[in-house]
C-alpha positions as a LaTeX table, in Angstrom:
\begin{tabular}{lrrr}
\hline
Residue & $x$ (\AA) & $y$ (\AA) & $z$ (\AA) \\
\hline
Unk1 & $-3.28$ & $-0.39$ & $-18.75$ \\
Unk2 & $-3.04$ & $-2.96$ & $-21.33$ \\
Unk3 & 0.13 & $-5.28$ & $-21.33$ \\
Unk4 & 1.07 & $-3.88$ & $-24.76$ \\
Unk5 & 1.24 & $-0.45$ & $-23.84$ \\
Unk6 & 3.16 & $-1.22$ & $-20.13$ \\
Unk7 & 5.79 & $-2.95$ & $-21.98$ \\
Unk8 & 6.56 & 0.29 & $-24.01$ \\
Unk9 & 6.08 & 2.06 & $-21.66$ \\
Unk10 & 8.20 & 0.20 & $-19.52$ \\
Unk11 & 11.10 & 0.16 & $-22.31$ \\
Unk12 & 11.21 & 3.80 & $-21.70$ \\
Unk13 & 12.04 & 3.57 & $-17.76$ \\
Unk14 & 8.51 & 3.77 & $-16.48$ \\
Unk15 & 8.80 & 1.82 & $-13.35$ \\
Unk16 & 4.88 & 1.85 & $-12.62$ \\
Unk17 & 4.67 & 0.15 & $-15.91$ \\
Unk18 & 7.07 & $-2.04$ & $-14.82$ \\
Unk19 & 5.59 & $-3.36$ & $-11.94$ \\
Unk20 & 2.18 & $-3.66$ & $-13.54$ \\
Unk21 & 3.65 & $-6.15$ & $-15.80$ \\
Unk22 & 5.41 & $-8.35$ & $-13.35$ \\
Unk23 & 1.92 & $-8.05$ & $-11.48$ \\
Unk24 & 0.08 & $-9.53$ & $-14.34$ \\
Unk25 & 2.39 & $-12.10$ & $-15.27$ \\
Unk26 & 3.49 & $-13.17$ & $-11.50$ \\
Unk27 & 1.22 & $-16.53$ & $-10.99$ \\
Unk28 & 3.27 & $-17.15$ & $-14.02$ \\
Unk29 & 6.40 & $-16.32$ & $-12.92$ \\
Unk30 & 5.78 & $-18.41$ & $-9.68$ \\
Unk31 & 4.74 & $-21.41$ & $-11.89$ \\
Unk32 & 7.66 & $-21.17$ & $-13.70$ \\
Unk33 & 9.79 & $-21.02$ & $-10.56$ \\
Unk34 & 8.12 & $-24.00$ & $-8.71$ \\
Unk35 & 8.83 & $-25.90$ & $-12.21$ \\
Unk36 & 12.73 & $-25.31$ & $-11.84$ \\
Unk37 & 12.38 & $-25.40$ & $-7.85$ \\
Unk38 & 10.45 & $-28.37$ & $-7.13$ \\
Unk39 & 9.88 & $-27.84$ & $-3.25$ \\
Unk40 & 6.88 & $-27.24$ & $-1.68$ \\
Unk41 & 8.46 & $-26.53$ & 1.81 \\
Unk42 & 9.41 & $-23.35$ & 0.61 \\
Unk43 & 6.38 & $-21.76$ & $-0.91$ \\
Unk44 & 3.82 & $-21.36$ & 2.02 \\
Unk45 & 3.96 & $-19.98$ & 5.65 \\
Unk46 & 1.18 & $-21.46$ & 7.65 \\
Unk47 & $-0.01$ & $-19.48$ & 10.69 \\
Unk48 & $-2.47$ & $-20.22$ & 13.57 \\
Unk49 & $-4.47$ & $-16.78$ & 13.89 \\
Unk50 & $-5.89$ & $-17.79$ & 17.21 \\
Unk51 & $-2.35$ & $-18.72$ & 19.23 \\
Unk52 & $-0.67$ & $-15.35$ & 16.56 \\
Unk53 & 1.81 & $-18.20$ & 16.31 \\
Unk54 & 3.75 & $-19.21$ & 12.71 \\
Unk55 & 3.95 & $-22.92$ & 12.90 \\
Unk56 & 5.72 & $-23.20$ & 8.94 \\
Unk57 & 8.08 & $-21.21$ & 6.95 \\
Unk58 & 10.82 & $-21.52$ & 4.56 \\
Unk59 & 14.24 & $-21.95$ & 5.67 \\
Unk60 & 15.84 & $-19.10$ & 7.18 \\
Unk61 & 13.44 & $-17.92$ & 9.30 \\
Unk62 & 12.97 & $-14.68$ & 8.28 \\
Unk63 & 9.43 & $-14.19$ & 9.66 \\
Unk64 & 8.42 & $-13.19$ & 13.13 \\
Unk65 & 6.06 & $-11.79$ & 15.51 \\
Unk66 & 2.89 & $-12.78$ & 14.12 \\
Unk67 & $-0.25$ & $-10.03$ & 15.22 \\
Unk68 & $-3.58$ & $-10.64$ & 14.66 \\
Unk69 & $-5.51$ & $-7.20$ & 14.58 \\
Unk70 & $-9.87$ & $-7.49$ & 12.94 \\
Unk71 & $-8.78$ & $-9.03$ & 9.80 \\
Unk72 & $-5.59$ & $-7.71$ & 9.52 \\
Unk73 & $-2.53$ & $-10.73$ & 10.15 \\
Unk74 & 0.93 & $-8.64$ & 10.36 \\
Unk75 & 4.69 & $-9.92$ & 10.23 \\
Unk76 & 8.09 & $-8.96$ & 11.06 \\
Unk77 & 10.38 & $-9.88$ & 7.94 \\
Unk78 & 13.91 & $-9.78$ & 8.81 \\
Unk79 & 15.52 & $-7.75$ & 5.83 \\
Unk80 & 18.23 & $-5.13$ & 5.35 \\
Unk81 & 17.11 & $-3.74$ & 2.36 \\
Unk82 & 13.15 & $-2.60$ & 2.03 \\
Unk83 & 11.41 & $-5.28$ & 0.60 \\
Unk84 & 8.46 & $-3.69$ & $-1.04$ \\
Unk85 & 6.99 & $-6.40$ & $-2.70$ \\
Unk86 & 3.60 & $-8.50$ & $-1.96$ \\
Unk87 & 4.64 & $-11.20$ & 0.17 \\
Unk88 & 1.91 & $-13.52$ & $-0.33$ \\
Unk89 & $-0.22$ & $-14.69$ & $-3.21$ \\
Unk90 & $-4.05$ & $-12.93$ & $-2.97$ \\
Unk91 & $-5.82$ & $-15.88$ & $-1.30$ \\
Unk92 & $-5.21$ & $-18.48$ & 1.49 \\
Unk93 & $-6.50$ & $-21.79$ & 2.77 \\
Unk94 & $-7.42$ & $-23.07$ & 5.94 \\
Unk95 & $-7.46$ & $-26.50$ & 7.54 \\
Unk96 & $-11.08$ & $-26.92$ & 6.38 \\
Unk97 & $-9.96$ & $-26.03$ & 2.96 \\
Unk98 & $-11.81$ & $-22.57$ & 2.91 \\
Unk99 & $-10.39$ & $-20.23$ & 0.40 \\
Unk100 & $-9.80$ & $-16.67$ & 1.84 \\
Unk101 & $-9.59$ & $-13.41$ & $-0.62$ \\
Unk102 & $-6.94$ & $-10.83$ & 0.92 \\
Unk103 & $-5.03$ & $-7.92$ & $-0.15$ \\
Unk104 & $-1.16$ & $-7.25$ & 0.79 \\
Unk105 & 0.10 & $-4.65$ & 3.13 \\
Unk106 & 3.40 & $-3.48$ & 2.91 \\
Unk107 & 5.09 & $-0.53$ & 5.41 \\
Unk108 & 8.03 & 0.59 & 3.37 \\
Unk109 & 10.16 & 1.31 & 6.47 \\
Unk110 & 12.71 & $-0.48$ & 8.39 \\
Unk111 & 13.60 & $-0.86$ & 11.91 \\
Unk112 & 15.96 & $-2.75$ & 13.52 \\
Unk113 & 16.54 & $-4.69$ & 10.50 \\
Unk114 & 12.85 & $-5.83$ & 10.86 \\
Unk115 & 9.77 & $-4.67$ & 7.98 \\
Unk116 & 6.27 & $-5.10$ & 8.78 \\
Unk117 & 3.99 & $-7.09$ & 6.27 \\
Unk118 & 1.25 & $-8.59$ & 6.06 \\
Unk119 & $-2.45$ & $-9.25$ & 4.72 \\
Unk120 & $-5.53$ & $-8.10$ & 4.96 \\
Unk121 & $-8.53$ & $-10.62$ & 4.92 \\
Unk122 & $-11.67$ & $-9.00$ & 2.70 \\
Unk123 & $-14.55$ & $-8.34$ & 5.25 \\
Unk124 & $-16.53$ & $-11.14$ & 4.15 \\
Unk125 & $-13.82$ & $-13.25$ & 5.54 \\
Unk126 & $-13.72$ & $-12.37$ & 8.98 \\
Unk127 & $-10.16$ & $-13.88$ & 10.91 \\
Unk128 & $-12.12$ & $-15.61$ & 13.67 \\
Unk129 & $-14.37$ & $-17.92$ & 11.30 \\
Unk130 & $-10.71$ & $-19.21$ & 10.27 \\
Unk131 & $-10.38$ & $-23.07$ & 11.32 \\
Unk132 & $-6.90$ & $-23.12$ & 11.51 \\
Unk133 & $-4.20$ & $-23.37$ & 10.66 \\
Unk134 & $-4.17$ & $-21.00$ & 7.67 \\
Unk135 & $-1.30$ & $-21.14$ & 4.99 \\
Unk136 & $-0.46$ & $-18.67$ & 2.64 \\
Unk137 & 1.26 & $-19.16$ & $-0.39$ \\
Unk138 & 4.20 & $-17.24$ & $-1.02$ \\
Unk139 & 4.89 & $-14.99$ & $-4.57$ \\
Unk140 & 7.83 & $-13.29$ & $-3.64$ \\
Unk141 & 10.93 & $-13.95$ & $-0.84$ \\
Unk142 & 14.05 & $-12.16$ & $-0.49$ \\
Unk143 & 15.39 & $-15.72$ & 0.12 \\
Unk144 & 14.71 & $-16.04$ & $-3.74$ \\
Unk145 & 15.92 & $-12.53$ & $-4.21$ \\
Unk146 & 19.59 & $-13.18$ & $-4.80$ \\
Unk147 & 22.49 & $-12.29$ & $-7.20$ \\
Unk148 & 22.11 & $-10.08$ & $-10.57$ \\
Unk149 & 19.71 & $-10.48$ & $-12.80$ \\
Unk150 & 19.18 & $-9.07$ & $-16.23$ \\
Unk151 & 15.08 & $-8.73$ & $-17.81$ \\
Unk152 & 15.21 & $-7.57$ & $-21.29$ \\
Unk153 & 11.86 & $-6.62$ & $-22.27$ \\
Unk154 & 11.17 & $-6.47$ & $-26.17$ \\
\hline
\end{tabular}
């Protein structure tokens, strides 16, 4: 779907539309953020895969009980609302500065105030060749999530 059309379309309530744009413009977004933001501390979550332990997050401490299952690395997100957005941008680093290609995974239910997310590393980039730690850079937080907010699209 061209961006053209999804903004039209997305003027007209069409909330796949809607999310296809904020997908295409979210690197962005984030930029813009991180212009007005100014803190690194706040925009990665590094992990060591081999100890399923999260050694850096952003304040609040919203993520827990880091799993490590193949090439899938799964979180607990504290949240009281579902929070079905991707958590982390589509590629990480590791402490050898090797770039990893991932997809998100989201499970859309809630229990005990707790939502699991997470990623899941392409094949070619098996978790145990990871030198770690590995950080992830964040695109969305509910930490960042906060108050009203009003997007007129034209």
């Amino acid at each position: 779907m061209e961006l053209e059309k999804a903004v039209r379309k997305a003027r007209r309530g069409n909330d796949e539309a809607f999310l296809f744009i904020i997908n295409t413009i979210k690197l962005d977004l984030y930029k813009t953020a991180y212009a007005y933001l100014h803190n690194r501390e706040d925009d990665t979550v590094v992990v060591d895969t081999s100890t399923e332990e999260i050694l850096k997050q952003p304040k609040g401490k919203l993520l827990s009980d880091l799993e490590v299952i193949g090439n899938d690395v799964w979180f607990k997100l504290k949240t009281e609302k579902e929070f079905n957005y991707s958590l982390f941008m589509l590629s990480s680093i590791d402490a050898k500065g090797n770039e990893y290609n991932h997809g998100s995974m989201v499970e859309g239910h809630i229990e005990n105030g707790m939502q699991r997310m997470g990623i899941r590393l392409n094949s070619a980039n098996n978790s145990t060749n990871i030198v770690n730690p590995l950080t992830l850079k964040i695109s969305a937080f509910p930490q960042w999530i906060n108050g009203d907010a009003q997007v007129k699209v034209k």
